[in-house]
PDB file of C-alpha atoms in Angstrom:
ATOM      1  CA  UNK N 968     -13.618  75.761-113.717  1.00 88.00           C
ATOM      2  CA  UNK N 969     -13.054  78.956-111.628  1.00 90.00           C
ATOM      3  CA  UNK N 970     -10.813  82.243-112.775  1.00 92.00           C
ATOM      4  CA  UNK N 971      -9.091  84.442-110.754  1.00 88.00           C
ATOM      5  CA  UNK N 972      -6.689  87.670-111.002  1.00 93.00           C
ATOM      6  CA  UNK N 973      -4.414  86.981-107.889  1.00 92.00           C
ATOM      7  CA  UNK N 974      -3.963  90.354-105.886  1.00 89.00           C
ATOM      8  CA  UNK N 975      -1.009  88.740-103.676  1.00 88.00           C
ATOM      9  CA  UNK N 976       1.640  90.338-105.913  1.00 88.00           C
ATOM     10  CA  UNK N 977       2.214  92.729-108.579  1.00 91.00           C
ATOM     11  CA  UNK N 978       2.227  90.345-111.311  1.00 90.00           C
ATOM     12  CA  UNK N 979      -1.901  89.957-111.299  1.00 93.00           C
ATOM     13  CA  UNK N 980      -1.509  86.247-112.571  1.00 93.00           C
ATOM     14  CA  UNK N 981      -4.824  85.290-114.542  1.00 95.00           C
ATOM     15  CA  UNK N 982      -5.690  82.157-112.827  1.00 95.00           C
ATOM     16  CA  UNK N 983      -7.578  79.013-113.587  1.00 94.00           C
ATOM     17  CA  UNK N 984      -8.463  76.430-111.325  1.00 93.00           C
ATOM     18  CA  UNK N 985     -10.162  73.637-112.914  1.00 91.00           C
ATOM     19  CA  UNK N 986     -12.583  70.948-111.334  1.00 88.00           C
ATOM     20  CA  UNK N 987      -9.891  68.802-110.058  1.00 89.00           C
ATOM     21  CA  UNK N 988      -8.579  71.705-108.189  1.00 87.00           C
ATOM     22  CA  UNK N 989      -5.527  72.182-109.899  1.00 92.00           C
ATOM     23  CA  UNK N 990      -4.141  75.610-110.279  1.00 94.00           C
ATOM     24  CA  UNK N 991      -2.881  77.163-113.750  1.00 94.00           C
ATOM     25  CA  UNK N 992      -1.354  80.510-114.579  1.00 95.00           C
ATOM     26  CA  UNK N 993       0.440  81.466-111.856  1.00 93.00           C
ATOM     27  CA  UNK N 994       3.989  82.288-112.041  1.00 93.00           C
ATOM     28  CA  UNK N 995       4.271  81.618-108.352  1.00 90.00           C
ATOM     29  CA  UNK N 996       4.099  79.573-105.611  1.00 89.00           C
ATOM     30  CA  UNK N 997       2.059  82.170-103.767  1.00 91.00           C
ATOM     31  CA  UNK N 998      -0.548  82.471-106.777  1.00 91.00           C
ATOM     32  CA  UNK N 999      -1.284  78.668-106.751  1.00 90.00           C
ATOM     33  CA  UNK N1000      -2.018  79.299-102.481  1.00 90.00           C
ATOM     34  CA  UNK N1001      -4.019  82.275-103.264  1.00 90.00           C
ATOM     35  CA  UNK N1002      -6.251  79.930-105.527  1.00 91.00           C
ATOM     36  CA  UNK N1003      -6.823  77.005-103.063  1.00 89.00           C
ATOM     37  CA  UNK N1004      -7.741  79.949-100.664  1.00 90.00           C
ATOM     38  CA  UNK N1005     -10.555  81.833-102.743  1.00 89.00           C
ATOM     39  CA  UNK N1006     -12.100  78.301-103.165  1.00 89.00           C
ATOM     40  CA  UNK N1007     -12.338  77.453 -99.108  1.00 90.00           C
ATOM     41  CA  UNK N1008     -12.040  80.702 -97.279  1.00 91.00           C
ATOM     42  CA  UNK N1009     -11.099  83.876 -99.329  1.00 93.00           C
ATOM     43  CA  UNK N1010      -9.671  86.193 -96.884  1.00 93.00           C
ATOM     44  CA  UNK N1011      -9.137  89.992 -97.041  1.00 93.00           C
ATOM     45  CA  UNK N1012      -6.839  92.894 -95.628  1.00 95.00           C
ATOM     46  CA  UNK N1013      -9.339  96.020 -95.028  1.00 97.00           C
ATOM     47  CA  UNK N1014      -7.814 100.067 -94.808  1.00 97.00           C
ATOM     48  CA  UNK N1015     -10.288 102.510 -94.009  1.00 98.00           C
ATOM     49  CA  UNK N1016     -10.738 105.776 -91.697  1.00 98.00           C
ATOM     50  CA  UNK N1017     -12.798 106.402 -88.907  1.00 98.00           C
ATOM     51  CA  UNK N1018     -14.107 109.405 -87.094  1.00 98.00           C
ATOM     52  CA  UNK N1019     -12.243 111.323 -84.601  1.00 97.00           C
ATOM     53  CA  UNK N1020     -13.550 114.052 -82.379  1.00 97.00           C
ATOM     54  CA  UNK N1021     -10.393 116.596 -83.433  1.00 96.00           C
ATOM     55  CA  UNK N1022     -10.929 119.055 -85.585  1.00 94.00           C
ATOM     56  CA  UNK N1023      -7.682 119.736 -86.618  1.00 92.00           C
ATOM     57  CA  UNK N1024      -7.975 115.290 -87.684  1.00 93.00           C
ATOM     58  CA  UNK N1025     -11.826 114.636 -88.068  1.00 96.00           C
ATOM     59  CA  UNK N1026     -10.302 111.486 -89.134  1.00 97.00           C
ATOM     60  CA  UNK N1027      -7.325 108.979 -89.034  1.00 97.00           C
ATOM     61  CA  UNK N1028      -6.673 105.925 -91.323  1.00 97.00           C
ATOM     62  CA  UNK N1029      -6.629 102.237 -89.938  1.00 98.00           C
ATOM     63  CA  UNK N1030      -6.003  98.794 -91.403  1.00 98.00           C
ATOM     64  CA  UNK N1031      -6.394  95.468 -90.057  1.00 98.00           C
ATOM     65  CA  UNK N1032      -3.423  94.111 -89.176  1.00 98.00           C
ATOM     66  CA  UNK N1033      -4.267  90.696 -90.814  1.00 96.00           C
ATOM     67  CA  UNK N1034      -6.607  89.606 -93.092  1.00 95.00           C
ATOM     68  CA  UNK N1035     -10.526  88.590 -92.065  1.00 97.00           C
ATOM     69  CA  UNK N1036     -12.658  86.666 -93.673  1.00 96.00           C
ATOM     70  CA  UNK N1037     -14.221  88.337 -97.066  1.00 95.00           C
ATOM     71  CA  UNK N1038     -17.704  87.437 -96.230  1.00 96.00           C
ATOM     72  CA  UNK N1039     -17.048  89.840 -93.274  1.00 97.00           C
ATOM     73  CA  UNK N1040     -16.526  92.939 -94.714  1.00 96.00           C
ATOM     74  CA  UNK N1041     -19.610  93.956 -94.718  1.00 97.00           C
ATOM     75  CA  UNK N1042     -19.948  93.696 -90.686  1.00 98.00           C
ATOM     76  CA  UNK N1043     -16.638  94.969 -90.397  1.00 98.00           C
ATOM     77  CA  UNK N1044     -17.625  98.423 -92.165  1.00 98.00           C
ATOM     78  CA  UNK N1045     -20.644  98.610 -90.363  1.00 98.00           C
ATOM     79  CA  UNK N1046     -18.927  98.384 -87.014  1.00 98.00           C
ATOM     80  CA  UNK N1047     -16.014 100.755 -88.031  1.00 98.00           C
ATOM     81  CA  UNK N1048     -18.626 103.397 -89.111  1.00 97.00           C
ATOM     82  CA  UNK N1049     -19.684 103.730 -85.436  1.00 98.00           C
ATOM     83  CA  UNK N1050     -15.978 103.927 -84.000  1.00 98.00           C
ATOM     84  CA  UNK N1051     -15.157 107.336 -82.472  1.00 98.00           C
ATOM     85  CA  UNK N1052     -11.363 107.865 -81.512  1.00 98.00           C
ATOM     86  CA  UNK N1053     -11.752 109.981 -78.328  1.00 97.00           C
ATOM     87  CA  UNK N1054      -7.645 110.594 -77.728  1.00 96.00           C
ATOM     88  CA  UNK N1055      -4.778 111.546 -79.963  1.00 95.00           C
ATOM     89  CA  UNK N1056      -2.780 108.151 -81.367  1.00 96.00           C
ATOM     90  CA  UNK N1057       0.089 106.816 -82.458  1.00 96.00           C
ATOM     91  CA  UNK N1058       0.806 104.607 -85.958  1.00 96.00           C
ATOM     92  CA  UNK N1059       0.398 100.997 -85.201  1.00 97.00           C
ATOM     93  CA  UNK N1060      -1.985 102.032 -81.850  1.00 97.00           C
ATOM     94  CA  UNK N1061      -4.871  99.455 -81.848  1.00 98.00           C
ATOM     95  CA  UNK N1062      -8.082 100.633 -82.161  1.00 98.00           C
ATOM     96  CA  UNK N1063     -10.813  97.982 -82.299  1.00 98.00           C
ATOM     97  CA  UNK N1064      -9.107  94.223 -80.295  1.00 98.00           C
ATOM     98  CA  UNK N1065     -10.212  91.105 -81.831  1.00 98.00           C
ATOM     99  CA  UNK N1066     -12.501  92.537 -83.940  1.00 97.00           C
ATOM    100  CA  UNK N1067     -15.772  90.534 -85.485  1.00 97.00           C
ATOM    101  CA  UNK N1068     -13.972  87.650 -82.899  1.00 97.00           C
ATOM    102  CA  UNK N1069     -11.375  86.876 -85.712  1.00 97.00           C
ATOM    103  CA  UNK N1070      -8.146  87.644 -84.040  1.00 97.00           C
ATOM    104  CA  UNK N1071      -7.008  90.419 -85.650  1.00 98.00           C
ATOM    105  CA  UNK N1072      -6.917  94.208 -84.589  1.00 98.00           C
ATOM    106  CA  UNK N1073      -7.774  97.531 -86.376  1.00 98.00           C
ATOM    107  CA  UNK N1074      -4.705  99.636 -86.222  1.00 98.00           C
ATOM    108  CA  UNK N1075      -4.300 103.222 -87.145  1.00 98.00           C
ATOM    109  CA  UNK N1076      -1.722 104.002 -90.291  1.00 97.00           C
ATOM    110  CA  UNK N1077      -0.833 107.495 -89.478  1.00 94.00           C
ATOM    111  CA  UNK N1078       0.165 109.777 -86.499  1.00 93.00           C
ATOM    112  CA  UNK N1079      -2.208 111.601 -84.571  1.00 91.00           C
ATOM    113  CA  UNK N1080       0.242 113.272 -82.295  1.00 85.00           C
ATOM    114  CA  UNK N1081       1.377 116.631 -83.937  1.00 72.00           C
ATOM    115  CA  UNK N1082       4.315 119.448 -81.689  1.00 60.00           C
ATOM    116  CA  UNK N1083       2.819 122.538 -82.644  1.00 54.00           C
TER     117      UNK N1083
END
């Protein structure tokens, strides 16, 4: 028997799935998906920064735009702590394509572009 405290939604369900794979203690259908995920392929959203060369923004926030597998993280981090944003971006501009070959991007989360 596993347990898990589903992160999909604000109620952070305490659930149990048991040998059989049936799921208990959700209070939605979403918790009882989460489950059956974390036992075949958990998956995981990432936000982080990375550098910049502005002073003024030594460095902007990103995200993934979809979730990556959890077991790569790890790589993911490792790779985004050797990115370098060399011009001035937008919210939502893509900064790594594809990355770790999983089909999802690295996006920034804020504005870059200031009128001074």
């Amino acid at each position: 028997m596993k347990e898990f405290v589903c992160i999909v939604c604000p109620n952070s369900c305490k659930l149990t799935i048991d040998d059989n794979g049936n799921v208990s203690g959700n209070k939605c259908k979403r918790g009882e998906k989460f489950a059956r995920d974390e036992m075949t392929c958990p998956m995981r959203s990432v936000c982080t920064t990375v550098a910049t060369v502005f002073e003024d923004v030594p460095v902007v926030s990103v995200r993934t735009n979809g979730e990556i597998p959890k077991e790569k993280m790890f790589d993911l981090m490792e790779l985004l702590n050797k990115v370098v944003v060399k011009e001035r971006l937008t919210r939502g501009s893509v900064v790594v394509q594809n990355v770790l070959d999983t089909g999802v991007d690295i996006i920034t989360t804020s504005d870059m572009t200031f009128d001074y």
